[in-house]
XYZ file of C-alpha atoms in Angstrom:
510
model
C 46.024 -25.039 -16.263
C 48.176 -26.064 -19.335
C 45.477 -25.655 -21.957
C 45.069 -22.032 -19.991
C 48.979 -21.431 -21.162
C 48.474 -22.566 -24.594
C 45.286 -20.468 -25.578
C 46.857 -17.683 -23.868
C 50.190 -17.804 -25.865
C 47.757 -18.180 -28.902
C 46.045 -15.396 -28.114
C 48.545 -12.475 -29.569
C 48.674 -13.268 -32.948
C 45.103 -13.918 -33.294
C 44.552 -10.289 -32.020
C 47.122 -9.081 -34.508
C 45.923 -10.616 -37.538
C 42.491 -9.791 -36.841
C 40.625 -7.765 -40.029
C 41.371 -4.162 -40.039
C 37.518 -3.799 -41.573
C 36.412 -4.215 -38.170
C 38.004 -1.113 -36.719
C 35.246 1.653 -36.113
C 34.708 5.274 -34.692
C 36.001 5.166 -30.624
C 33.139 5.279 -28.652
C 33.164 6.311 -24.433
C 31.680 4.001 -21.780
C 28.660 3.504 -20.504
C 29.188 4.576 -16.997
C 28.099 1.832 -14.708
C 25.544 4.818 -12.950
C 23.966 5.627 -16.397
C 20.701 6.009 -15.182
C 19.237 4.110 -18.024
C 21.066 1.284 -18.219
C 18.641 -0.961 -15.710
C 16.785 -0.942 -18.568
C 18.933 -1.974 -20.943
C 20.259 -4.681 -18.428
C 16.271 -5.251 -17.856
C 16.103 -6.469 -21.864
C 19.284 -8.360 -21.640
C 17.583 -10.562 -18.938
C 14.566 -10.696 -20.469
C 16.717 -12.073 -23.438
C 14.973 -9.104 -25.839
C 18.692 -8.023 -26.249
C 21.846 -9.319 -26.797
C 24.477 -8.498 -23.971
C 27.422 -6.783 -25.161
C 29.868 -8.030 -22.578
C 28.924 -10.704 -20.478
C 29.658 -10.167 -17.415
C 32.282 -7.090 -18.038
C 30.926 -3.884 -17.176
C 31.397 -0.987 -18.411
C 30.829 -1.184 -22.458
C 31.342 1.266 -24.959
C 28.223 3.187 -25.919
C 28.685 1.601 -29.916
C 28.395 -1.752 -28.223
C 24.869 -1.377 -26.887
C 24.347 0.799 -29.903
C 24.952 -1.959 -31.725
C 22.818 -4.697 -29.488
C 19.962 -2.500 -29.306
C 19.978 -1.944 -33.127
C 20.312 -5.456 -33.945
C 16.974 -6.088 -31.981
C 15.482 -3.068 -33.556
C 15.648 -4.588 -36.569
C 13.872 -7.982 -35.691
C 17.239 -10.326 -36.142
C 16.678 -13.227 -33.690
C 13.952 -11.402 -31.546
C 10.273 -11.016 -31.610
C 9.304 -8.110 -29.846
C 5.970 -6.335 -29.249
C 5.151 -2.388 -29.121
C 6.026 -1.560 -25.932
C 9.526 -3.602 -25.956
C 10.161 -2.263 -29.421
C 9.212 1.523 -28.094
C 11.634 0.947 -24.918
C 14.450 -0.263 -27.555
C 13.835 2.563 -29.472
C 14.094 5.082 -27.023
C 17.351 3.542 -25.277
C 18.784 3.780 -28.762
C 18.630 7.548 -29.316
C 19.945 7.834 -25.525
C 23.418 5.878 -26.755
C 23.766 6.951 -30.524
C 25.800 9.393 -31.635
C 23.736 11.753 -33.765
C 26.232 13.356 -35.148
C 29.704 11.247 -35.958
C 30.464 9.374 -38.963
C 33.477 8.971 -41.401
C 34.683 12.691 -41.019
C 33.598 13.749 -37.665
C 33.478 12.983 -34.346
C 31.506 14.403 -31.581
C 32.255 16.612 -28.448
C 29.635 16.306 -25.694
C 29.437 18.068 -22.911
C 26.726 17.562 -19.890
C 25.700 19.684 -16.434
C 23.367 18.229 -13.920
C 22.491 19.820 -10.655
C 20.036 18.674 -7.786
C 20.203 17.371 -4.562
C 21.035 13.692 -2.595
C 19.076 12.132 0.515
C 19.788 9.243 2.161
C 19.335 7.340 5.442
C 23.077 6.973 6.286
C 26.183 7.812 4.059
C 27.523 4.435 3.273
C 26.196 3.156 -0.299
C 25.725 -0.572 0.389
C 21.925 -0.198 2.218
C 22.437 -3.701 4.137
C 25.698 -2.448 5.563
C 25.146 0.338 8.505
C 26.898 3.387 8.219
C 27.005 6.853 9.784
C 23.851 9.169 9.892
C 22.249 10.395 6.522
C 20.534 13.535 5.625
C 20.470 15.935 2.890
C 22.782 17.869 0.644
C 23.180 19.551 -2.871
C 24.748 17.572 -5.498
C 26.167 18.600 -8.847
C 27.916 17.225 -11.561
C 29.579 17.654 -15.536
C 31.147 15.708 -17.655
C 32.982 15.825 -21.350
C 32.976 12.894 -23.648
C 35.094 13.154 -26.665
C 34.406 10.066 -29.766
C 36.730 10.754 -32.638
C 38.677 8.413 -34.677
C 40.173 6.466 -32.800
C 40.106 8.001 -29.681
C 37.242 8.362 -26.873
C 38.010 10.523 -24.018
C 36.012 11.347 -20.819
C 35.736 13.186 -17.673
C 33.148 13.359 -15.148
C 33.386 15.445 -11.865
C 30.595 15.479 -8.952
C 30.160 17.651 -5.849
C 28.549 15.927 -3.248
C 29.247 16.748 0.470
C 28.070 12.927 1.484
C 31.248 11.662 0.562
C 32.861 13.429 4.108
C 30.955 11.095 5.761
C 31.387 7.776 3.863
C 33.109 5.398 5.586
C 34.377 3.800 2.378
C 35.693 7.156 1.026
C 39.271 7.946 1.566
C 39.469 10.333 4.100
C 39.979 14.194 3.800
C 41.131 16.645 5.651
C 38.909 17.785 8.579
C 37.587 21.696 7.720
C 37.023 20.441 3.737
C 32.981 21.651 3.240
C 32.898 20.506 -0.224
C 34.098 17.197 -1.664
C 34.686 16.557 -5.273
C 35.216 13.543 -7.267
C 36.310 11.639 -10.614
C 34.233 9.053 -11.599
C 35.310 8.938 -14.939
C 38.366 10.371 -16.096
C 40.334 8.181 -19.076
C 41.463 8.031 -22.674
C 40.673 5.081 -24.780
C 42.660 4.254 -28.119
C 40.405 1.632 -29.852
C 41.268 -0.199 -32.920
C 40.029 -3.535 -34.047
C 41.520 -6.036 -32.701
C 41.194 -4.214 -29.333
C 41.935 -0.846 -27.251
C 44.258 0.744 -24.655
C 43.229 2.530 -21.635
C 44.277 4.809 -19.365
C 43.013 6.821 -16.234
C 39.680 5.877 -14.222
C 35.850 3.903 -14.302
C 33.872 1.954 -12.273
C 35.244 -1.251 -13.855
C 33.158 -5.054 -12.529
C 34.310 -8.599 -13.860
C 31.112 -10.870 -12.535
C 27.218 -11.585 -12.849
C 25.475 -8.343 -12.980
C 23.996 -7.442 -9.806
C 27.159 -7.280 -7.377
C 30.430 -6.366 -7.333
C 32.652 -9.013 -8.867
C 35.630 -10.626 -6.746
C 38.214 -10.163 -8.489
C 37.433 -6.776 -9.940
C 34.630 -4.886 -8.656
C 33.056 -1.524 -9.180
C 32.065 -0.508 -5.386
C 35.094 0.985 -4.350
C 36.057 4.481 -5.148
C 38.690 3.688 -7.704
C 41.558 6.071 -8.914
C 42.901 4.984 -12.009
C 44.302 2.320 -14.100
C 46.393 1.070 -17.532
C 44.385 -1.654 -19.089
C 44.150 -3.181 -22.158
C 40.825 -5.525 -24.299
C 42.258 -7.766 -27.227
C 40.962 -10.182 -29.158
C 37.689 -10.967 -31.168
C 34.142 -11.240 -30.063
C 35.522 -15.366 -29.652
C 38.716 -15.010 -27.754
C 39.035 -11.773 -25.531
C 42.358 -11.197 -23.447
C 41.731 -8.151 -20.859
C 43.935 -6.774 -18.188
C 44.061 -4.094 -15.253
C 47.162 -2.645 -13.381
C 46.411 -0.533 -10.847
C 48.640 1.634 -8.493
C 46.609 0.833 -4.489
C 46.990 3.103 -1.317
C 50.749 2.472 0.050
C 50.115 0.426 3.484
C 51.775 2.486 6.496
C 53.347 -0.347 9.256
C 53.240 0.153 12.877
C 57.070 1.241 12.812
C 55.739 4.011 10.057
C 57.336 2.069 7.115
C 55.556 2.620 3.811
C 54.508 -0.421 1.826
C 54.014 -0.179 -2.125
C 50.771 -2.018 -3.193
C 49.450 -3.299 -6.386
C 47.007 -4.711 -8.407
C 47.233 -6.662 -11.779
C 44.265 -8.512 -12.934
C 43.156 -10.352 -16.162
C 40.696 -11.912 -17.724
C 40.420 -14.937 -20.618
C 37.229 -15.201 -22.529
C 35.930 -17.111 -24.620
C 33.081 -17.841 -26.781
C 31.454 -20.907 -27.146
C 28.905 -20.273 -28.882
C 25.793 -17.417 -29.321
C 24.187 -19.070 -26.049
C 27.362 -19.865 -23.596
C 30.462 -17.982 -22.286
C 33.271 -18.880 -19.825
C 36.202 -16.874 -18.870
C 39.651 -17.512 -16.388
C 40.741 -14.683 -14.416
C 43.301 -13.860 -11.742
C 44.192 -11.046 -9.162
C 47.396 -10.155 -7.821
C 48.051 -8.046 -4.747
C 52.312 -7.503 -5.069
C 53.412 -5.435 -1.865
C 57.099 -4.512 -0.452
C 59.054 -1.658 0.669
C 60.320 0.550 -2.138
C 58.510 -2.042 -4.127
C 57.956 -1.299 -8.429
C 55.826 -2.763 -11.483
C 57.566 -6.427 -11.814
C 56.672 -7.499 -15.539
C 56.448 -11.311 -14.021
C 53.547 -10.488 -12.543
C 51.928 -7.525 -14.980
C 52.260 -10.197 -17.680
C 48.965 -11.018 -18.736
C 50.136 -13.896 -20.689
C 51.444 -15.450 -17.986
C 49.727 -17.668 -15.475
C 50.788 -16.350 -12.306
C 49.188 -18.982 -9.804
C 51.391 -21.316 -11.216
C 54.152 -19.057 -11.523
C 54.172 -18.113 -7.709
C 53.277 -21.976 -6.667
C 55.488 -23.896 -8.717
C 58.054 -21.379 -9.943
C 59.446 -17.953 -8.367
C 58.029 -17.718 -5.017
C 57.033 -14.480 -3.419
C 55.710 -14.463 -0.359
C 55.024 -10.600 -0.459
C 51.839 -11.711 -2.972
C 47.929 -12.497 -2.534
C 47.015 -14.371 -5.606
C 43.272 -14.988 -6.506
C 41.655 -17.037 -9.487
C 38.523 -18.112 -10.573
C 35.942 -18.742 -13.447
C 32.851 -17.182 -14.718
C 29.867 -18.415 -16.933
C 27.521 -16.934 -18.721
C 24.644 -19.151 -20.398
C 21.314 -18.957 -21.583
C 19.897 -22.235 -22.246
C 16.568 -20.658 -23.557
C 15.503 -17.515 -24.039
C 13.430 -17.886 -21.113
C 16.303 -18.206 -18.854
C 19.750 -16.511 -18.191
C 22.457 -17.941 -15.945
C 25.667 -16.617 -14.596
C 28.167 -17.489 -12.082
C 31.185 -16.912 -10.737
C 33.890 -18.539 -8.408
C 36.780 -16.983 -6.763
C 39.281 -18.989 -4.991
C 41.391 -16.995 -2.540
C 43.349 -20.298 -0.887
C 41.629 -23.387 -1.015
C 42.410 -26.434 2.174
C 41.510 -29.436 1.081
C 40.860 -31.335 4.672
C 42.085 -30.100 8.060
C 42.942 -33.313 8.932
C 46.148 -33.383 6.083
C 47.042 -29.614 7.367
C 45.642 -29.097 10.733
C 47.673 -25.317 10.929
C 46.266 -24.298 7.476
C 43.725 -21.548 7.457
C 40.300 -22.546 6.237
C 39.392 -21.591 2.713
C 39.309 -18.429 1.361
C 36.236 -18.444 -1.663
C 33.815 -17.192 -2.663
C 30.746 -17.919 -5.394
C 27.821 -16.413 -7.303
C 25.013 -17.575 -8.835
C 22.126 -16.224 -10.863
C 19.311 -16.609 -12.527
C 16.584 -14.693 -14.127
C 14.866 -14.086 -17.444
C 11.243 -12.715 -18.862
C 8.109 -12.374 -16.988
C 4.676 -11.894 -18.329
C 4.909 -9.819 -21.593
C 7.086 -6.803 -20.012
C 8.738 -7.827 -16.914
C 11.524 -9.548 -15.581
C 12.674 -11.349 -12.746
C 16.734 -11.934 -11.218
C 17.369 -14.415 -8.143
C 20.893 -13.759 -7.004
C 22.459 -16.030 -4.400
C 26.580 -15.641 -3.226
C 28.418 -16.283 -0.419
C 31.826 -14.997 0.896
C 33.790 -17.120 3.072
C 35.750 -15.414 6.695
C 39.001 -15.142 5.763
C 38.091 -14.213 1.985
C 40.466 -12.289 0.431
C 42.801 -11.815 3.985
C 46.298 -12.488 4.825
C 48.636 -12.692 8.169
C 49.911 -8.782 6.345
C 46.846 -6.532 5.836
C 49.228 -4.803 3.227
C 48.583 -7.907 1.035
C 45.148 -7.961 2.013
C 42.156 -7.459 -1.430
C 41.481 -4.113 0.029
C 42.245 -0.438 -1.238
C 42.294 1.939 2.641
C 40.092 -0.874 3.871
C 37.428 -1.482 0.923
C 37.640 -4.298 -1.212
C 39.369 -4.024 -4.442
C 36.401 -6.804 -5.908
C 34.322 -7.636 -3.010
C 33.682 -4.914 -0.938
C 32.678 -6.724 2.271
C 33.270 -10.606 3.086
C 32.418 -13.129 5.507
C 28.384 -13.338 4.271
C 25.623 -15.122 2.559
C 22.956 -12.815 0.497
C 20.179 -13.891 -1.737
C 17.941 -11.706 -3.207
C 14.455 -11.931 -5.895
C 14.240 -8.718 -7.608
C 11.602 -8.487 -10.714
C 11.826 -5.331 -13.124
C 9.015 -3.687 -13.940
C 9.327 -0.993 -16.829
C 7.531 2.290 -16.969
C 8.205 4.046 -20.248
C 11.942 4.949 -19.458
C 11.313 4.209 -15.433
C 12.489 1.000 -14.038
C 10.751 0.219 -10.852
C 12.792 -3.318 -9.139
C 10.935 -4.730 -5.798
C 13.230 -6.560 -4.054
C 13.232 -8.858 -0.973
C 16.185 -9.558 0.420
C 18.228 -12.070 3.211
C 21.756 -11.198 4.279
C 23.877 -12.759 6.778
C 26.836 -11.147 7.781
C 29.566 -12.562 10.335
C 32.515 -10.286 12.040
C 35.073 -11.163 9.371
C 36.138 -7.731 8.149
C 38.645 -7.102 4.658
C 40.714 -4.313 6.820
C 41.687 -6.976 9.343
C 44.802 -9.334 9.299
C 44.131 -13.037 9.989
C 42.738 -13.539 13.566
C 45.486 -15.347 15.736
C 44.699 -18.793 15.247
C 43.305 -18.574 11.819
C 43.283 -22.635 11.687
C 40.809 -21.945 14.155
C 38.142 -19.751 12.475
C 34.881 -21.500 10.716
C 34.717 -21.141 7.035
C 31.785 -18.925 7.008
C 30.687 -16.412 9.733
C 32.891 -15.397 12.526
C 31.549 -14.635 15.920
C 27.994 -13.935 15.814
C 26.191 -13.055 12.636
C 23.573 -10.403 12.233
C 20.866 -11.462 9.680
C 19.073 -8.951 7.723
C 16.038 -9.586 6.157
C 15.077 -6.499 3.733
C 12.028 -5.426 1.584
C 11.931 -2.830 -0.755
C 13.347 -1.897 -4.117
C 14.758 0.690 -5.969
C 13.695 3.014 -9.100
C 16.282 4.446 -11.579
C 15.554 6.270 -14.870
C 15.220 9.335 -17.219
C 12.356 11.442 -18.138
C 12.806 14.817 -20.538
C 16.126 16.623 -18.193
C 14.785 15.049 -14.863
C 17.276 11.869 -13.638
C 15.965 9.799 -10.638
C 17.757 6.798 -8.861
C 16.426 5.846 -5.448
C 16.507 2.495 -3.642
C 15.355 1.808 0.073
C 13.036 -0.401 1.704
C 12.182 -1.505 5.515
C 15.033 -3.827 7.531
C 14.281 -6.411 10.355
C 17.322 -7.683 11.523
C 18.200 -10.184 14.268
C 21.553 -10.321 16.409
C 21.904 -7.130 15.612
C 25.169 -5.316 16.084
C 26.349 -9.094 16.309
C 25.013 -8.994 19.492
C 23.461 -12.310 20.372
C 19.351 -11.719 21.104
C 19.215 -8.426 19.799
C 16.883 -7.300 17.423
C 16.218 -4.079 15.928
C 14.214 -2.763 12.540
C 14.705 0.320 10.692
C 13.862 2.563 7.334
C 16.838 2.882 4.933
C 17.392 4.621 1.765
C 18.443 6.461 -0.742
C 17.718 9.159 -3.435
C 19.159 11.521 -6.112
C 16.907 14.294 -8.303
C 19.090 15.955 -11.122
C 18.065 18.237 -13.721
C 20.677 19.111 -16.207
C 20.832 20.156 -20.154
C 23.337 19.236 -22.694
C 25.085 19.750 -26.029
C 26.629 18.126 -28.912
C 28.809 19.185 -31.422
C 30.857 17.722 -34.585
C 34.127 17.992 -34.394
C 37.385 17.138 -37.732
């Protein structure tokens, strides 16, 4: 914890004094949903690529620019035809044709098609309400100039009404619009500033991360990345949903989160984070805890207690050993009891943890084993209002109290990715909306009640070809206990699919 504090009070002049030289043309994100990013991710496993930003999601467009050109030049990789053709083409889909020293660029995008799916909830091994059909549009503005990169991206898409993850709307709306990405980035070199909203994920690629995850329908944020590519300091306040009590008294929430990183070397990368949930009545931004400098476990623990707080921290790796093989994990601790015996009215522990591995296959392919479990109580308090949840979805997380692992091997076809995927997933009654059961001393560390266990085969299929975008995933489900119901069984179809078409243009900009 101390030699946290001391790299962490190091940190701020190292960002300051770092070489102006570095500083380049802003660049947007790559939206977590670009539809050809599995294949980027794809050569990143396969360890063809370089990643960017391991395990942050998104990255700017120059960073996988820049990873992408690096291998298209032969430095430190030894591609053949196809994997150089598949570089190649992922490179004109992220460079900017047109900026340099005296211009930037103004893009501007409109997709239209349609959206099918089995039921309405996103998360296949999660049941939802009843799917069907329904039109679905979209456009989007990115701006690069400078300094500055600025984005917005709206969709129509009438499946959100039914989502049960989406916040609700009022009952006669027939269309439903949202933001996706919305924000303004100033980027310089020792770092950048942001402001608005993206689908931001601290963790192993794969799933949502715990303490920041992209599942959730997220509506905005100030954040800040600073550093080098050795040390990297990164934060994220976010206003949440106020909490209404059962007397009809609203309850300010939110979130500050931040992330330490650090490079060991080309092969290995660990990182310290933290969470904070801060709740109260008439409650504001308190600087003690929107410090990213500061270490607020300790803080809260050992120094100015506040009760009306949900602190999480954990650590991620990233390391390839060989080329041949690609680790990551991640652990998030929520509350952690060491014995029942020394506390028998403590709560059992509240963590969580990730693990995966993957790497090439054969000349072209790939393969990713991802196994995690989240424990009950993960991420829940005796107040929901302090609870890791945004109007009942987790804020990292989205669902707790589970076990999943999952072999998924890539197979690319020209600017296709086609993932088969067989899944197991057990999932217990423990539910992020829900305050601490009555005698939380009582509850098992993992599954509450009776779990239902999934086992799922299928895949999913994402990609680009000419104007024509495609991202489907389904597969067949037998599950057991179903409904948590103890002897039931039940099997069933699931998935989903979107077909766009859209055009686009691009044009320099002083």
């Amino acid at each position: 914890m101390r030699l946290l504090a001391h790299v962490r009070a190091a940190l701020l002049p190292l960002a300051l004094t770092a070489s102006a030289a570095a500083a380049q043309q802003a660049s947007p994100y790559v939206p977590n949903d670009d539809p050809l990013l599995p294949l980027l991710e794809h050569l990143i496993l396969r360890g063809d690529v370089e990643d960017p930003s391991p395990q942050v999601r998104p990255f700017r467009r120059a960073d996988a620019v820049r990873v992408l050109a690096r291998a298209d030049s032969g430095v430190g990789v030894d591609l053949d035809e196809r994997a150089m053709a598949l570089v190649e083409r992922l490179l004109r889909h992220y460079r900017d044709p047109i900026a340099d020293d005296d211009h930037g660029t103004l893009f501007a995008e409109a997709r239209g098609g349609f959206q099918s799916y089995s039921q309405t909830r996103r998360d296949l091994l999660q049941p939802g309400t009843d799917g069907g059909s329904a039109p679905y549009a979209e456009g989007q503005l990115r701006l690069g100039y400078d300094r500055l990169a600025m984005a917005t991206r709206m969709t129509a898409e009438r499946r959100l009404f039914f989502d049960p993850d989406w916040p609700r709307a009022p009952a006669d709306t027939t269309l439903m619009f949202r933001v996706p990405d919305a924000y303004a980035s100033a980027q310089f070199g020792f770092g950048s500033v942001f402001l608005g909203t993206v689908a931001r994920n601290w963790g192993p690629v794969g799933l949502p991360g715990y303490g920041l995850g992209d599942y959730r329908y997220q509506m905005g944020e100030l954040g800040f990345d600073l550093g080098t590519r050795t040390v990297r300091l990164q934060a994220s306040l976010q206003r949440l949903y106020n909490n209404r009590r059962t007397d009809g008294t609203q309850v300010q929430r939110y979130l500050m989160a931040h992330r330490l990183g650090l490079r060991v070397d080309r092969r290995l990368h660990v990182a310290l984070w933290e969470s904070v949930i801060a709740s109260g009545v008439d409650r504001g931004w308190e600087l003690r805890f929107a410090n990213p400098f500061t270490f607020i476990t300790g803080l809260n623990q050992y120094g100015v207690f506040d009760d009306n707080t949900n602190i999480m921290f954990g650590a991620d790796v990233h390391w390839r050993p060989t080329r041949a093989v690609l680790l990551e994990a991640q652990l998030a601790i929520d509350d952690l009891t060491l014995g029942r015996g020394r506390c028998p009215a403590c709560p059992a522990s509240r963590i969580g943890y990730t693990f995966t591995a993957g790497g090439p296959l054969a000349a072209r392919l790939s393969w990713r084993v991802l196994a995690s479990r989240t424990s009950s109580l993960f991420g829940r308090t005796g107040d929901p209002g302090d609870n890791f949840s945004d109007r009942s979805v987790g804020i990292g997380r989205p669902f707790v109290d589970n076990e999943q692992v999952t072999l998924r091997v890539g197979i690319p076809l020209g600017t296709v990715l086609v993932q088969p995927e067989v899944t197991r997933f057990v999932q217990g009654e423990g539910r992020l909306a829900d305050p601490f059961p009555a005698r939380p001393q009582d509850a098992p560390v993992f599954f509450l009640g009776t779990p239902t266990r999934t086992w799922h085969v299928g895949g999913s299929v994402t990609g680009r070809r000419g104007p024509l975008d495609v991202m489907a995933q389904g597969g067949y489900q037998r599950i057991s206990d179903a409904g948590h119901v103890a002897g039931a069984s039940a099997s069933r179809w699931v998935g989903r699919l979107q077909v766009t078409v859209g055009a686009s243009v691009a044009r320099a900009i002083r």
